[in-house]
Coordinates of C-alpha atoms in Angstrom, one line a residue:
Chain A
M1 CA -78.7 -102.9 -275.5
Q2 CA -78.8 -99.3 -276.6
V3 CA -78.3 -96.3 -274.2
D4 CA -78.1 -92.6 -274.8
V5 CA -74.9 -91.1 -273.5
L6 CA -75.0 -87.5 -272.6
Y7 CA -72.0 -85.2 -271.9
F8 CA -72.0 -81.9 -270.2
A9 CA -69.5 -78.9 -269.9
W10 CA -65.9 -79.8 -270.9
L11 CA -66.7 -83.5 -271.4
R12 CA -69.2 -82.3 -274.1
E13 CA -66.4 -80.1 -275.6
R14 CA -63.7 -82.8 -275.7
I15 CA -66.0 -85.3 -277.2
G16 CA -67.5 -82.8 -279.6
Q17 CA -71.2 -83.7 -279.2
P18 CA -73.7 -83.4 -276.5
R19 CA -75.1 -87.0 -276.8
E20 CA -74.7 -90.1 -278.7
R21 CA -76.5 -93.6 -279.0
I22 CA -74.2 -96.4 -278.0
E23 CA -74.6 -100.1 -278.5
T24 CA -73.1 -101.8 -275.4
E25 CA -73.1 -104.9 -273.3
A26 CA -71.6 -103.0 -270.3
A27 CA -72.9 -104.0 -266.9
T28 CA -71.5 -101.1 -265.0
V29 CA -70.7 -97.4 -265.5
A30 CA -67.0 -98.5 -265.4
E31 CA -67.4 -100.9 -268.2
L32 CA -69.1 -98.3 -270.3
V33 CA -66.4 -95.8 -269.6
A34 CA -63.9 -98.4 -270.8
Q35 CA -65.7 -99.1 -274.0
L36 CA -66.2 -95.3 -274.7
A37 CA -62.6 -94.3 -273.8
A38 CA -61.5 -96.9 -276.4
M39 CA -63.5 -95.3 -279.2
D40 CA -61.2 -92.5 -280.3
D41 CA -58.7 -90.0 -279.0
W42 CA -61.4 -87.5 -278.1
H43 CA -63.2 -90.0 -275.9
A44 CA -59.9 -91.2 -274.5
L45 CA -59.0 -87.6 -273.4
A46 CA -62.4 -86.9 -271.9
F47 CA -62.2 -90.1 -269.7
A48 CA -58.4 -89.8 -269.0
D49 CA -59.0 -88.6 -265.4
M50 CA -62.0 -90.3 -263.8
Q51 CA -61.5 -88.4 -260.5
A52 CA -62.7 -85.3 -262.5
V53 CA -65.8 -87.0 -263.9
R54 CA -69.2 -87.5 -262.3
C55 CA -71.9 -89.7 -263.6
A56 CA -75.7 -90.2 -263.6
V57 CA -77.7 -93.2 -264.7
D58 CA -81.3 -92.4 -265.7
Q59 CA -80.8 -89.0 -264.1
E60 CA -79.7 -90.3 -260.6
L61 CA -76.2 -89.7 -259.4
A62 CA -74.2 -92.8 -259.8
E63 CA -70.8 -94.3 -259.0
L64 CA -68.3 -96.2 -261.3
D65 CA -69.7 -99.6 -260.0
T66 CA -73.4 -98.7 -260.4
P67 CA -75.2 -101.2 -262.7
I68 CA -76.6 -100.0 -266.0
T69 CA -78.4 -103.0 -267.2
G70 CA -81.7 -101.6 -268.5
A71 CA -80.7 -98.0 -268.1
R72 CA -81.9 -95.6 -271.0
E73 CA -79.8 -92.5 -270.4
I74 CA -76.3 -92.3 -268.9
A75 CA -74.6 -88.8 -268.3
F76 CA -71.1 -87.8 -267.7
F77 CA -69.9 -84.5 -266.4
P78 CA -67.4 -82.7 -264.2
P79 CA -68.1 -81.9 -260.5
M80 CA -71.1 -79.5 -260.3
T81 CA -70.5 -75.9 -259.7
G82 CA -74.0 -74.4 -259.3
G83 CA -75.1 -71.9 -256.8
Chain B
M1 CA -92.9 -74.9 -252.6
V2 CA -91.4 -75.0 -256.0
A3 CA -88.1 -75.2 -257.7
R4 CA -87.6 -73.3 -261.1
V5 CA -84.8 -73.5 -263.6
Q6 CA -84.9 -70.6 -266.1
T7 CA -82.8 -68.2 -268.4
A8 CA -84.9 -65.1 -267.5
A9 CA -83.8 -62.8 -264.7
F10 CA -86.1 -62.8 -261.6
D11 CA -87.2 -60.1 -259.3
L12 CA -86.6 -61.0 -255.6
A13 CA -89.3 -58.7 -254.3
A14 CA -91.9 -60.0 -256.8
E15 CA -90.9 -63.7 -256.0
L16 CA -91.4 -62.9 -252.2
A17 CA -94.9 -61.4 -252.7
G18 CA -97.2 -63.9 -251.0
F19 CA -94.4 -66.2 -250.0
G20 CA -94.6 -68.0 -246.6
K21 CA -97.9 -66.4 -245.6
G22 CA -98.3 -66.8 -241.9
A23 CA -94.7 -67.7 -241.3
G24 CA -92.8 -66.1 -238.3
A25 CA -89.4 -66.1 -240.1
I26 CA -88.4 -65.8 -243.8
V27 CA -84.8 -66.2 -244.9
T28 CA -83.6 -65.4 -248.5
F29 CA -80.3 -65.8 -250.1
S30 CA -79.3 -64.6 -253.6
G31 CA -76.1 -65.5 -255.4
L32 CA -74.7 -62.9 -257.9
V33 CA -72.1 -63.0 -260.7
R34 CA -68.7 -61.8 -259.2
G35 CA -66.4 -59.8 -261.6
E36 CA -63.3 -61.2 -260.0
G37 CA -61.6 -57.9 -259.9
G38 CA -62.7 -57.0 -263.4
R39 CA -61.4 -60.2 -265.0
L40 CA -64.8 -61.4 -265.9
T41 CA -67.8 -59.9 -267.8
G42 CA -70.2 -62.7 -266.9
L43 CA -70.8 -66.3 -266.5
E44 CA -72.4 -69.0 -268.8
I45 CA -74.3 -71.7 -266.8
E46 CA -75.1 -75.0 -268.3
H47 CA -77.4 -77.7 -266.7
Y48 CA -78.9 -81.1 -267.2
P49 CA -82.5 -80.4 -268.1
G50 CA -85.0 -82.7 -266.4
M51 CA -82.6 -84.0 -263.7
T52 CA -81.9 -80.4 -262.3
E53 CA -85.6 -79.7 -261.8
N54 CA -86.3 -83.1 -260.1
L55 CA -83.3 -82.9 -257.9
L56 CA -84.0 -79.4 -256.7
N57 CA -87.8 -80.2 -256.0
D58 CA -86.4 -83.3 -254.1
Y59 CA -84.2 -81.2 -252.0
G60 CA -86.8 -78.6 -251.3
R61 CA -89.1 -81.4 -250.0
R62 CA -86.3 -82.8 -247.9
A63 CA -85.5 -79.5 -246.4
A64 CA -89.2 -78.9 -245.5
D65 CA -89.5 -82.3 -243.8
R66 CA -86.3 -81.9 -241.9
F67 CA -86.6 -78.3 -240.7
G68 CA -90.4 -77.9 -240.7
L69 CA -90.5 -75.4 -243.3
S70 CA -94.0 -74.0 -244.2
D71 CA -92.7 -72.7 -247.5
W72 CA -89.6 -72.8 -249.8
L73 CA -88.6 -71.5 -253.1
V74 CA -85.5 -72.2 -255.2
I75 CA -84.7 -70.4 -258.6
H76 CA -81.6 -71.0 -260.5
R77 CA -80.8 -69.4 -263.9
Y78 CA -78.8 -70.9 -266.8
G79 CA -77.3 -69.3 -270.0
L80 CA -75.4 -66.2 -270.1
I81 CA -75.5 -63.9 -266.9
A82 CA -73.6 -60.7 -266.7
V83 CA -71.6 -59.6 -263.7
G84 CA -73.6 -58.2 -260.8
Q85 CA -76.8 -60.0 -262.0
P86 CA -78.5 -62.7 -259.8
I87 CA -77.7 -66.4 -260.7
M88 CA -80.1 -68.0 -258.1
M89 CA -82.1 -67.6 -255.0
V90 CA -83.4 -69.6 -252.3
A91 CA -86.1 -68.6 -249.7
T92 CA -87.4 -70.5 -246.7
A93 CA -90.3 -69.8 -244.4
A94 CA -90.8 -71.4 -240.8
R95 CA -92.3 -70.5 -237.6
H96 CA -88.9 -69.4 -236.1
R97 CA -85.7 -68.1 -237.5
A98 CA -83.4 -71.1 -236.6
A99 CA -85.5 -73.5 -238.9
A100 CA -85.6 -70.9 -241.7
F101 CA -81.8 -70.2 -241.5
Q102 CA -81.0 -73.8 -241.3
G103 CA -83.2 -74.8 -244.2
A104 CA -81.7 -72.3 -246.4
E105 CA -78.2 -73.3 -245.6
F106 CA -79.0 -77.0 -246.1
L107 CA -80.7 -76.2 -249.5
M108 CA -77.5 -74.2 -250.6
D109 CA -75.1 -76.8 -249.5
W110 CA -76.9 -79.6 -251.5
L111 CA -77.4 -77.4 -254.5
K112 CA -73.8 -76.4 -254.7
S113 CA -72.3 -79.9 -254.7
R114 CA -75.1 -82.0 -256.1
A115 CA -77.4 -80.0 -258.5
P116 CA -76.2 -80.6 -262.1
F117 CA -75.0 -77.0 -263.1
W118 CA -71.7 -76.0 -264.5
K119 CA -70.3 -72.5 -264.6
R120 CA -68.0 -71.2 -267.3
E121 CA -66.1 -67.8 -267.1
I122 CA -66.9 -65.2 -269.8
T123 CA -64.2 -62.5 -270.2
A124 CA -63.9 -59.7 -272.7
D125 CA -62.2 -62.2 -275.2
G126 CA -65.2 -64.5 -275.1
P127 CA -65.8 -67.8 -273.4
G128 CA -63.1 -68.8 -270.9
A129 CA -62.3 -71.7 -268.4
W130 CA -64.9 -73.9 -266.7
V131 CA -65.2 -73.1 -263.0
T132 CA -63.8 -75.9 -260.9
A133 CA -65.5 -77.4 -257.8
R134 CA -64.2 -76.5 -254.5
D135 CA -63.5 -79.2 -251.9
S136 CA -65.0 -76.8 -249.3
D137 CA -68.4 -77.3 -250.9
D138 CA -68.2 -81.1 -250.2
A139 CA -67.1 -80.4 -246.6
A140 CA -70.1 -78.0 -246.3
L141 CA -72.4 -80.9 -247.4
A142 CA -70.9 -83.3 -245.0
R143 CA -72.2 -81.6 -241.9
W144 CA -75.7 -82.4 -242.9
T145 CA -75.0 -86.2 -243.5
A146 CA -72.7 -86.8 -240.5
T147 CA -74.2 -89.1 -238.0

């Protein structure tokens, strides 16, 4: 399946683009992260410390074990600092 | 009863005109950009368009249900904001002050750790470090979810 992967804040900077379309068979967020981190050094650096990365699946906050089958949009970002 | 995400500055007094008509208590909170002792000239705020608006409106409705708010308003800016300028505001209206205060704190605590905004420091030299989240923000949120 194809998913749009979005990056925000320093993840966007490390990867060098705000979004990309990825062909994946990943069943969970963790499996997608493993696939992305193996793509190149920039992706590897962005996902090096998963304690510092948060995720949303179709704009709902998600965890590493959240299923992504059928998802259209998966976003990765640092812990939020609004307010 | 609305949440707005915008680049433009807002005027607190103008936003409150007509807000919470008939309420016995209105609480407002505004967050401003701190200069951190002259180190910063401003902040740049990034957000996740779509998710941010949906999530803020969801929290607003939850606050209204939980505390019996008769009105609520959340405005959060993004983009470049200079030191001293407002970043965001929350207003709550209720029959009595306890509900209005609690509703505003509830909204702020959720917003700070769950709404997809990210702040970056701007100094005289240009864009600087991304602001890191504080554990105390998660702790503040926990008091609303503890059973």
